[in-house]
Amino acid sequence: MQLPPWIEGTFLRSRLGRRIFLTFCVAVVVPAAAVSWLAWRTASADALETSQAALRTEIKHYALNLFERLESAHALLRQVGANDRSTEADAALLAPFFSSVETLPLPLDGAAGGAGLGGWLARHAGDQALSTALVVLPARQDGEEAQVVILVPNRSERGDGLLAGVVRPGFLWGESDDQAFNGRLCVLAGDRVLRCHGDLPEAAQTRTAIRDEWELFLEPAFGAGSWRVTAVAERAPVLASYLGFLAPLALGLLLLVLMLSSMEIRRILVPLERLVGRIRAVGQGATTQADTRMDDEFETLARTFDDMEGRIRRQMDTLRILSEIDRLILERVPAAAVVDVVIARIHEISRVDGIGVSLAGVDPQQPKRHFLRMRGQRQVEAGSALPDTLHEAAYALEPGQWTPMREVGEGFAARGVQEVLVLAVGHREQSRAWIALACGDGGTPGEEVLLEVRDLAERVAVALAVEEHENLLLFQARHDPLTGLANRLAALEALDLAIEGAKASGETFATVFIDLDRFKSINDGLGHAQGDTVLVRAGELIRQGIGPDSFLARFGGDEFFVILRNVQSPADAARITSGLAASFATPLVSNGTELVVGFSAGVALYPEHGSQAHELIHNSDVAMYRAKKAGGGRMAFFDEEMNAAALNRVQLENDLRAAIRAGLLEVHYQPRVDSRSGRIVGTEALARWTHPVRGRIAPDTFIGVAEECGLIEELGELVLRKACHQLAAWKSGGIDPGLLAINVSSYQLRSGHLADTVGRAVAASGIQWRDLEIEVTESLLVSGSGAALQQLQALREAGATVAIDDFGTGYSSLAYLTRLPVDTLKIDRAFMADLAEDGASLAVVRSIIALARALDKNIVAEGVESAAHVQLLRGLGCHIVQGYVYYPPLDPGACAEVLQRLATQDGRVASTR
Ligand code: C2E
Ligand code: CA
Ligand code: CA
């Protein structure tokens, strides 16, 4: 509503203010008006009465005066009449009262006298004049007044007569009375107006005029008819005087009303406006200041409002927090983030000593996630690093109920909490989360807080459900529903990760694209169900074949993709693939029909064949196509050269494996000779393999292959067994070849059962432990594997001796050498090649020999090819020599021959001696 400008800024701008003001006005004006009206009515009635009474008094007064004047005139006239004679004195006496006095004889003669008083009297009064003392005679001429005549008997000497006096009007009507009247006073005798005083008031015609009359009884005193005195007067001016005091009164009242109402309105409006202001502010989310004291209902109202504001604020905060949580849930953040918000909120609204939250997954085996925050802590301690923050029992509580528990769990107990209030939150009838409040000195939180915590707890449960759903979706998005294997998307991610990891660690890996051969015909011929079974089974086989560290995905159809971790060489990849091929050789499905499925595999290596995920996938796919094109059932590298080498290598491994398993490896023996006597003091067993196609393969090659593909233990055991049996056979044939030296790979030593293996071979062959010397390489001892040393110790304790092979190349420290469980040092054959006077090798050999002497070790020189070297070594003090200068490694037959020949020579020498 548009207000006039002068109201703006006053309390009248408020509608309530105006209403109160109007009410005040009505409350004051109506009674005041009513009272005024009543008062005015009463006053005007009083005034009327007073005026009336005054008028009556006035008339009466006038009438009595008139009567008195008539009386006195009468009395005077009677007195004169009673005198026998009239005198001059009488006339003087009467003059002020009577205008004329005549003595009339009786009877009155109307005719007589003519115009005289007697005649006039006789004509107008007749006989009446004899019975009355007062006669009113009409005016004798126009313009004259009626005459009042007093008659008294007159006893005179001329007989009885009448003394008639015309009362002087001036005396009778009292001229002075004319002014006295504020109205018109008239004296009437019958209908005849005798005299009127004053002017007829203007009001005489109006309702405000008042009238009265007084009857003047003349009968008793004069025996004449009554006169009437009538008067008309103006009513007293009631209203004017009334208004005279009413106006200030009304004004005063109005002022009073204004003052009181404005005071009251102010007292109501000010706190009211303040309240309204606060409500508005609260509505806009601002905080307001509580009102100062007022000591009335407004204070109560303000206090109630304070309470309400607090409540509303909390509820608004609650809504804000809940919607914040809802937003987080919609944004699919992990449930832990929601728990953070929830704990912060509980921390804010309650005064509990600590808050614990636990989340359980759908799978009861999964570890539960715990969160804990004590009062004063700024951060939430999270993770299953807080095991059993509360006993598992909390999960068994009835969902939705606050339950006090004395079993507070480790997290709380460590902080001195003795009792907690626990709320388990159910999700599909199973408690999936709980919230525990540690209530210390602050007491149990109020109902409102508990209700809000319950709301929050439910949000936590929802967040948990959403998280699980999200995880499921994530899983589904990255997995193949048929086999449960990862899909292409997941493979790309895994590949990216592998590339990142490889960049950081320098690791190399291989990607393998596998495609089943002729899968389409299986699908078409046996139906999709059977096809699906083949796919699942193939997935399982590949999984087993590649080991737990590698990654397997199905790209759809019959395509599988593998990331082989930690592949050092192409051969590693080739080996695994050929292993897979072996496992595919058994029937995949035996559902009535036995089904053997082959596959083609393509291999790409990181980083040689691609540094990007898609590149590696593409290149292994290309390699796979090559394998397919070549007829299937095989693997191919992306790089063709590598292809040949790797295939070659794998072929070799397979052949070696077969040879070992078939016991096709042979052992040759190279004698050790004492250069002083030329006698054979021992032989070294050396493995020999003749490949059916490739012919002789160097031990350095196939020993390396055996070591890399895990065949070395089998190989070593085979050689050991054969050598021990050979030794036993020679011995039983009467030939003594001395010590049997066996080469042992570091792999055999590290595996930890060499001593057992040797023990079995010794036992099986029936040779003596002391007939055996175990040759190990220096590098193995330097790297100092505890398990390896233990094995050597065990072998020595059993009676065998231990030699360090290829000594001088492995940088053994002298100090170390003293502690090693070895008996013999074998100088590496590399020193023999350039063993010349003053050469570096000579110096080394010389010092090795000196060292062996000092440490009381045996010393053997191997690879000795010339007699000069033999002489040189002899000069240095090394007598045991192995090398082409005496014998190359010999097959058992040849070796036996040599031993036999030497034995006979010895026999001959002995016999000739
Ligand atoms: P090794 O233990 O140092 O064996 C001595 C090697 O030197 C043998 O080579 C032998 O034929 C060769 N040799 C002997 N006299 C001479 C010579 O005067 N001049 C030259 N240049 N070479 C000579 P082989 O038989 O080829 O064996 C090579 C390596 O293979 C051996 O070196 C040994 O480390 C390993 N090895 C051989 N058989 C076995 C075995 O049964 N088990 C293990 N673990 N390793 C074996
Ligand atoms: Ca050796
Ligand atoms: Ca050697």
PDB file of N, CA and C and ligand atoms in Angstrom, residues 670 684-688 698-700 702-703 707 712 715-716 719 742-745 748 775 777 805-806 826 829 862-865 882-885 887-889, ligand 1:
ATOM      1  N   GLN A 670      87.740 -86.808 -17.541  1.00  0.00           N
ATOM      2  CA  GLN A 670      89.073 -86.267 -17.846  1.00  0.00           C
ATOM      3  C   GLN A 670      89.978 -86.516 -16.633  1.00  0.00           C
ATOM      4  N   GLU A 684      87.570 -85.984 -13.733  1.00  0.00           N
ATOM      5  CA  GLU A 684      86.437 -85.036 -13.634  1.00  0.00           C
ATOM      6  C   GLU A 684      85.354 -85.511 -14.578  1.00  0.00           C
ATOM      7  N   ALA A 685      84.158 -85.659 -14.039  1.00  0.00           N
ATOM      8  CA  ALA A 685      83.015 -86.094 -14.858  1.00  0.00           C
ATOM      9  C   ALA A 685      82.491 -84.897 -15.632  1.00  0.00           C
ATOM     10  N   LEU A 686      82.392 -85.051 -16.949  1.00  0.00           N
ATOM     11  CA  LEU A 686      81.909 -83.946 -17.790  1.00  0.00           C
ATOM     12  C   LEU A 686      80.758 -84.443 -18.660  1.00  0.00           C
ATOM     13  N   ALA A 687      79.636 -83.697 -18.631  1.00  0.00           N
ATOM     14  CA  ALA A 687      78.422 -84.134 -19.345  1.00  0.00           C
ATOM     15  C   ALA A 687      78.603 -83.954 -20.847  1.00  0.00           C
ATOM     16  N   ARG A 688      78.023 -84.906 -21.597  1.00  0.00           N
ATOM     17  CA  ARG A 688      78.083 -84.825 -23.053  1.00  0.00           C
ATOM     18  C   ARG A 688      76.714 -85.122 -23.623  1.00  0.00           C
ATOM     19  N   ALA A 698      77.857 -78.288 -27.278  1.00  0.00           N
ATOM     20  CA  ALA A 698      78.821 -77.976 -26.218  1.00  0.00           C
ATOM     21  C   ALA A 698      78.134 -77.922 -24.861  1.00  0.00           C
ATOM     22  N   PRO A 699      78.820 -78.468 -23.835  1.00  0.00           N
ATOM     23  CA  PRO A 699      78.227 -78.420 -22.501  1.00  0.00           C
ATOM     24  C   PRO A 699      77.900 -77.001 -22.071  1.00  0.00           C
ATOM     25  N   ASP A 700      78.791 -76.040 -22.417  1.00  0.00           N
ATOM     26  CA  ASP A 700      78.514 -74.645 -22.024  1.00  0.00           C
ATOM     27  C   ASP A 700      77.132 -74.224 -22.522  1.00  0.00           C
ATOM     28  N   PHE A 702      74.364 -76.372 -23.542  1.00  0.00           N
ATOM     29  CA  PHE A 702      73.177 -77.052 -22.993  1.00  0.00           C
ATOM     30  C   PHE A 702      73.077 -76.955 -21.475  1.00  0.00           C
ATOM     31  N   ILE A 703      74.247 -76.764 -20.803  1.00  0.00           N
ATOM     32  CA  ILE A 703      74.167 -76.546 -19.344  1.00  0.00           C
ATOM     33  C   ILE A 703      73.426 -75.231 -19.090  1.00  0.00           C
ATOM     34  N   GLU A 707      69.986 -74.708 -17.147  1.00  0.00           N
ATOM     35  CA  GLU A 707      69.853 -73.810 -15.992  1.00  0.00           C
ATOM     36  C   GLU A 707      68.664 -72.877 -16.190  1.00  0.00           C
ATOM     37  N   ILE A 712      68.293 -78.152 -14.822  1.00  0.00           N
ATOM     38  CA  ILE A 712      69.658 -78.397 -14.359  1.00  0.00           C
ATOM     39  C   ILE A 712      69.715 -79.433 -13.236  1.00  0.00           C
ATOM     40  N   LEU A 715      69.418 -82.764 -14.742  1.00  0.00           N
ATOM     41  CA  LEU A 715      70.649 -83.071 -15.478  1.00  0.00           C
ATOM     42  C   LEU A 715      71.759 -83.473 -14.510  1.00  0.00           C
ATOM     43  N   GLY A 716      71.895 -82.625 -13.457  1.00  0.00           N
ATOM     44  CA  GLY A 716      72.959 -82.865 -12.479  1.00  0.00           C
ATOM     45  C   GLY A 716      72.813 -84.238 -11.831  1.00  0.00           C
ATOM     46  N   VAL A 719      73.912 -86.984 -14.265  1.00  0.00           N
ATOM     47  CA  VAL A 719      75.369 -87.095 -14.387  1.00  0.00           C
ATOM     48  C   VAL A 719      75.940 -87.749 -13.140  1.00  0.00           C
ATOM     49  N   ILE A 742      82.873 -83.970  -9.489  1.00  0.00           N
ATOM     50  CA  ILE A 742      81.554 -83.736 -10.090  1.00  0.00           C
ATOM     51  C   ILE A 742      81.304 -82.231 -10.138  1.00  0.00           C
ATOM     52  N   ASN A 743      80.933 -81.722 -11.336  1.00  0.00           N
ATOM     53  CA  ASN A 743      80.592 -80.289 -11.448  1.00  0.00           C
ATOM     54  C   ASN A 743      79.151 -80.057 -10.978  1.00  0.00           C
ATOM     55  N   VAL A 744      79.013 -79.033 -10.175  1.00  0.00           N
ATOM     56  CA  VAL A 744      77.688 -78.730  -9.623  1.00  0.00           C
ATOM     57  C   VAL A 744      77.333 -77.273  -9.928  1.00  0.00           C
ATOM     58  N   SER A 745      76.168 -77.085 -10.463  1.00  0.00           N
ATOM     59  CA  SER A 745      75.727 -75.720 -10.804  1.00  0.00           C
ATOM     60  C   SER A 745      75.236 -74.993  -9.546  1.00  0.00           C
ATOM     61  N   GLN A 748      71.834 -75.866  -8.416  1.00  0.00           N
ATOM     62  CA  GLN A 748      71.680 -77.093  -7.628  1.00  0.00           C
ATOM     63  C   GLN A 748      71.972 -76.832  -6.157  1.00  0.00           C
ATOM     64  N   GLU A 775      82.788 -79.886  -7.379  1.00  0.00           N
ATOM     65  CA  GLU A 775      83.346 -78.644  -7.912  1.00  0.00           C
ATOM     66  C   GLU A 775      82.249 -77.571  -7.999  1.00  0.00           C
ATOM     67  N   THR A 777      81.588 -73.183  -8.503  1.00  0.00           N
ATOM     68  CA  THR A 777      82.284 -72.011  -9.039  1.00  0.00           C
ATOM     69  C   THR A 777      82.501 -70.987  -7.944  1.00  0.00           C
ATOM     70  N   ASP A 805      86.086 -74.322  -8.458  1.00  0.00           N
ATOM     71  CA  ASP A 805      86.383 -74.422  -9.879  1.00  0.00           C
ATOM     72  C   ASP A 805      86.707 -73.034 -10.414  1.00  0.00           C
ATOM     73  N   ASP A 806      87.447 -72.971 -11.488  1.00  0.00           N
ATOM     74  CA  ASP A 806      87.741 -71.710 -12.175  1.00  0.00           C
ATOM     75  C   ASP A 806      88.251 -70.651 -11.210  1.00  0.00           C
ATOM     76  N   LYS A 826      90.985 -74.928  -7.886  1.00  0.00           N
ATOM     77  CA  LYS A 826      91.307 -75.298  -9.273  1.00  0.00           C
ATOM     78  C   LYS A 826      91.574 -74.018 -10.033  1.00  0.00           C
ATOM     79  N   ARG A 829      91.365 -72.300 -16.238  1.00  0.00           N
ATOM     80  CA  ARG A 829      92.165 -72.639 -17.408  1.00  0.00           C
ATOM     81  C   ARG A 829      92.506 -71.407 -18.253  1.00  0.00           C
ATOM     82  N   GLU A 862      94.086 -76.703 -14.286  1.00  0.00           N
ATOM     83  CA  GLU A 862      93.321 -77.353 -15.352  1.00  0.00           C
ATOM     84  C   GLU A 862      93.562 -76.628 -16.666  1.00  0.00           C
ATOM     85  N   GLY A 863      93.252 -77.315 -17.771  1.00  0.00           N
ATOM     86  CA  GLY A 863      93.446 -76.710 -19.092  1.00  0.00           C
ATOM     87  C   GLY A 863      94.922 -76.590 -19.465  1.00  0.00           C
ATOM     88  N   VAL A 864      95.733 -77.425 -18.880  1.00  0.00           N
ATOM     89  CA  VAL A 864      97.168 -77.341 -19.181  1.00  0.00           C
ATOM     90  C   VAL A 864      97.417 -78.102 -20.476  1.00  0.00           C
ATOM     91  N   GLU A 865      97.996 -77.376 -21.449  1.00  0.00           N
ATOM     92  CA  GLU A 865      98.130 -77.988 -22.767  1.00  0.00           C
ATOM     93  C   GLU A 865      99.584 -78.324 -23.163  1.00  0.00           C
ATOM     94  N   GLN A 882      95.508 -81.142 -14.983  1.00  0.00           N
ATOM     95  CA  GLN A 882      94.422 -81.719 -15.794  1.00  0.00           C
ATOM     96  C   GLN A 882      94.470 -80.980 -17.107  1.00  0.00           C
ATOM     97  N   GLY A 883      94.494 -81.677 -18.203  1.00  0.00           N
ATOM     98  CA  GLY A 883      94.547 -80.954 -19.468  1.00  0.00           C
ATOM     99  C   GLY A 883      94.952 -81.838 -20.622  1.00  0.00           C
ATOM    100  N   TYR A 884      94.802 -81.242 -21.808  1.00  0.00           N
ATOM    101  CA  TYR A 884      95.079 -81.980 -23.023  1.00  0.00           C
ATOM    102  C   TYR A 884      96.518 -82.509 -23.048  1.00  0.00           C
ATOM    103  N   VAL A 885      97.412 -81.823 -22.277  1.00  0.00           N
ATOM    104  CA  VAL A 885      98.804 -82.270 -22.271  1.00  0.00           C
ATOM    105  C   VAL A 885      98.884 -83.732 -21.837  1.00  0.00           C
ATOM    106  N   TYR A 887      95.490 -85.842 -20.958  1.00  0.00           N
ATOM    107  CA  TYR A 887      94.318 -86.512 -21.548  1.00  0.00           C
ATOM    108  C   TYR A 887      93.206 -85.506 -21.813  1.00  0.00           C
ATOM    109  N   PRO A 888      92.515 -85.654 -22.883  1.00  0.00           N
ATOM    110  CA  PRO A 888      91.273 -84.884 -23.045  1.00  0.00           C
ATOM    111  C   PRO A 888      90.181 -85.634 -22.259  1.00  0.00           C
ATOM    112  N   PRO A 889      88.982 -85.050 -22.151  1.00  0.00           N
ATOM    113  CA  PRO A 889      87.905 -85.819 -21.533  1.00  0.00           C
ATOM    114  C   PRO A 889      87.689 -87.082 -22.368  1.00  0.00           C
TER     115      PRO A 889
HETATM  116  P1  C2E B   1      85.014 -77.035 -16.473  1.00  0.00           P
HETATM  117  O1  C2E B   1      84.468 -77.555 -15.225  1.00  0.00           O
HETATM  118  O2  C2E B   1      85.987 -75.930 -16.324  1.00  0.00           O
HETATM  119  O3  C2E B   1      85.534 -78.192 -17.254  1.00  0.00           O
HETATM  120  C1  C2E B   1      86.700 -78.218 -17.906  1.00  0.00           C
HETATM  121  C2  C2E B   1      86.545 -77.879 -19.319  1.00  0.00           C
HETATM  122  O4  C2E B   1      87.839 -77.643 -19.907  1.00  0.00           O
HETATM  123  C3  C2E B   1      85.909 -78.968 -20.144  1.00  0.00           C
HETATM  124  O5  C2E B   1      85.107 -78.459 -21.172  1.00  0.00           O
HETATM  125  C4  C2E B   1      87.089 -79.631 -20.798  1.00  0.00           C
HETATM  126  O6  C2E B   1      86.824 -80.316 -22.000  1.00  0.00           O
HETATM  127  C5  C2E B   1      87.996 -78.472 -21.034  1.00  0.00           C
HETATM  128  N1  C2E B   1      89.448 -78.841 -21.122  1.00  0.00           N
HETATM  129  C6  C2E B   1      90.080 -79.831 -20.509  1.00  0.00           C
HETATM  130  N2  C2E B   1      91.411 -79.804 -20.780  1.00  0.00           N
HETATM  131  C7  C2E B   1      91.586 -78.713 -21.577  1.00  0.00           C
HETATM  132  C8  C2E B   1      92.705 -78.105 -22.180  1.00  0.00           C
HETATM  133  O7  C2E B   1      93.881 -78.539 -22.032  1.00  0.00           O
HETATM  134  N3  C2E B   1      92.540 -77.024 -22.936  1.00  0.00           N
HETATM  135  C9  C2E B   1      91.265 -76.507 -23.106  1.00  0.00           C
HETATM  136  N4  C2E B   1      91.092 -75.417 -23.841  1.00  0.00           N
HETATM  137  N5  C2E B   1      90.163 -77.013 -22.544  1.00  0.00           N
HETATM  138  C10 C2E B   1      90.368 -78.128 -21.779  1.00  0.00           C
HETATM  139  P2  C2E B   1      83.703 -79.008 -21.436  1.00  0.00           P
HETATM  140  O8  C2E B   1      83.680 -80.461 -21.290  1.00  0.00           O
HETATM  141  O9  C2E B   1      83.300 -78.419 -22.704  1.00  0.00           O
HETATM  142  O10 C2E B   1      82.906 -78.440 -20.308  1.00  0.00           O
HETATM  143  C11 C2E B   1      82.623 -77.122 -20.204  1.00  0.00           C
HETATM  144  C12 C2E B   1      82.048 -76.787 -18.914  1.00  0.00           C
HETATM  145  O11 C2E B   1      80.807 -77.408 -18.797  1.00  0.00           O
HETATM  146  C13 C2E B   1      82.821 -77.281 -17.702  1.00  0.00           C
HETATM  147  O12 C2E B   1      83.866 -76.514 -17.401  1.00  0.00           O
HETATM  148  C14 C2E B   1      81.772 -77.325 -16.669  1.00  0.00           C
HETATM  149  O13 C2E B   1      81.722 -76.080 -16.033  1.00  0.00           O
HETATM  150  C15 C2E B   1      80.538 -77.614 -17.459  1.00  0.00           C
HETATM  151  N6  C2E B   1      80.104 -78.969 -17.245  1.00  0.00           N
HETATM  152  C16 C2E B   1      80.483 -80.004 -17.962  1.00  0.00           C
HETATM  153  N7  C2E B   1      79.862 -81.099 -17.453  1.00  0.00           N
HETATM  154  C17 C2E B   1      79.092 -80.704 -16.412  1.00  0.00           C
HETATM  155  C18 C2E B   1      78.220 -81.375 -15.495  1.00  0.00           C
HETATM  156  O14 C2E B   1      78.096 -82.600 -15.513  1.00  0.00           O
HETATM  157  N8  C2E B   1      77.579 -80.627 -14.589  1.00  0.00           N
HETATM  158  C19 C2E B   1      77.771 -79.268 -14.512  1.00  0.00           C
HETATM  159  N9  C2E B   1      77.140 -78.615 -13.606  1.00  0.00           N
HETATM  160  N10 C2E B   1      78.590 -78.611 -15.337  1.00  0.00           N
HETATM  161  C20 C2E B   1      79.265 -79.344 -16.284  1.00  0.00           C
END
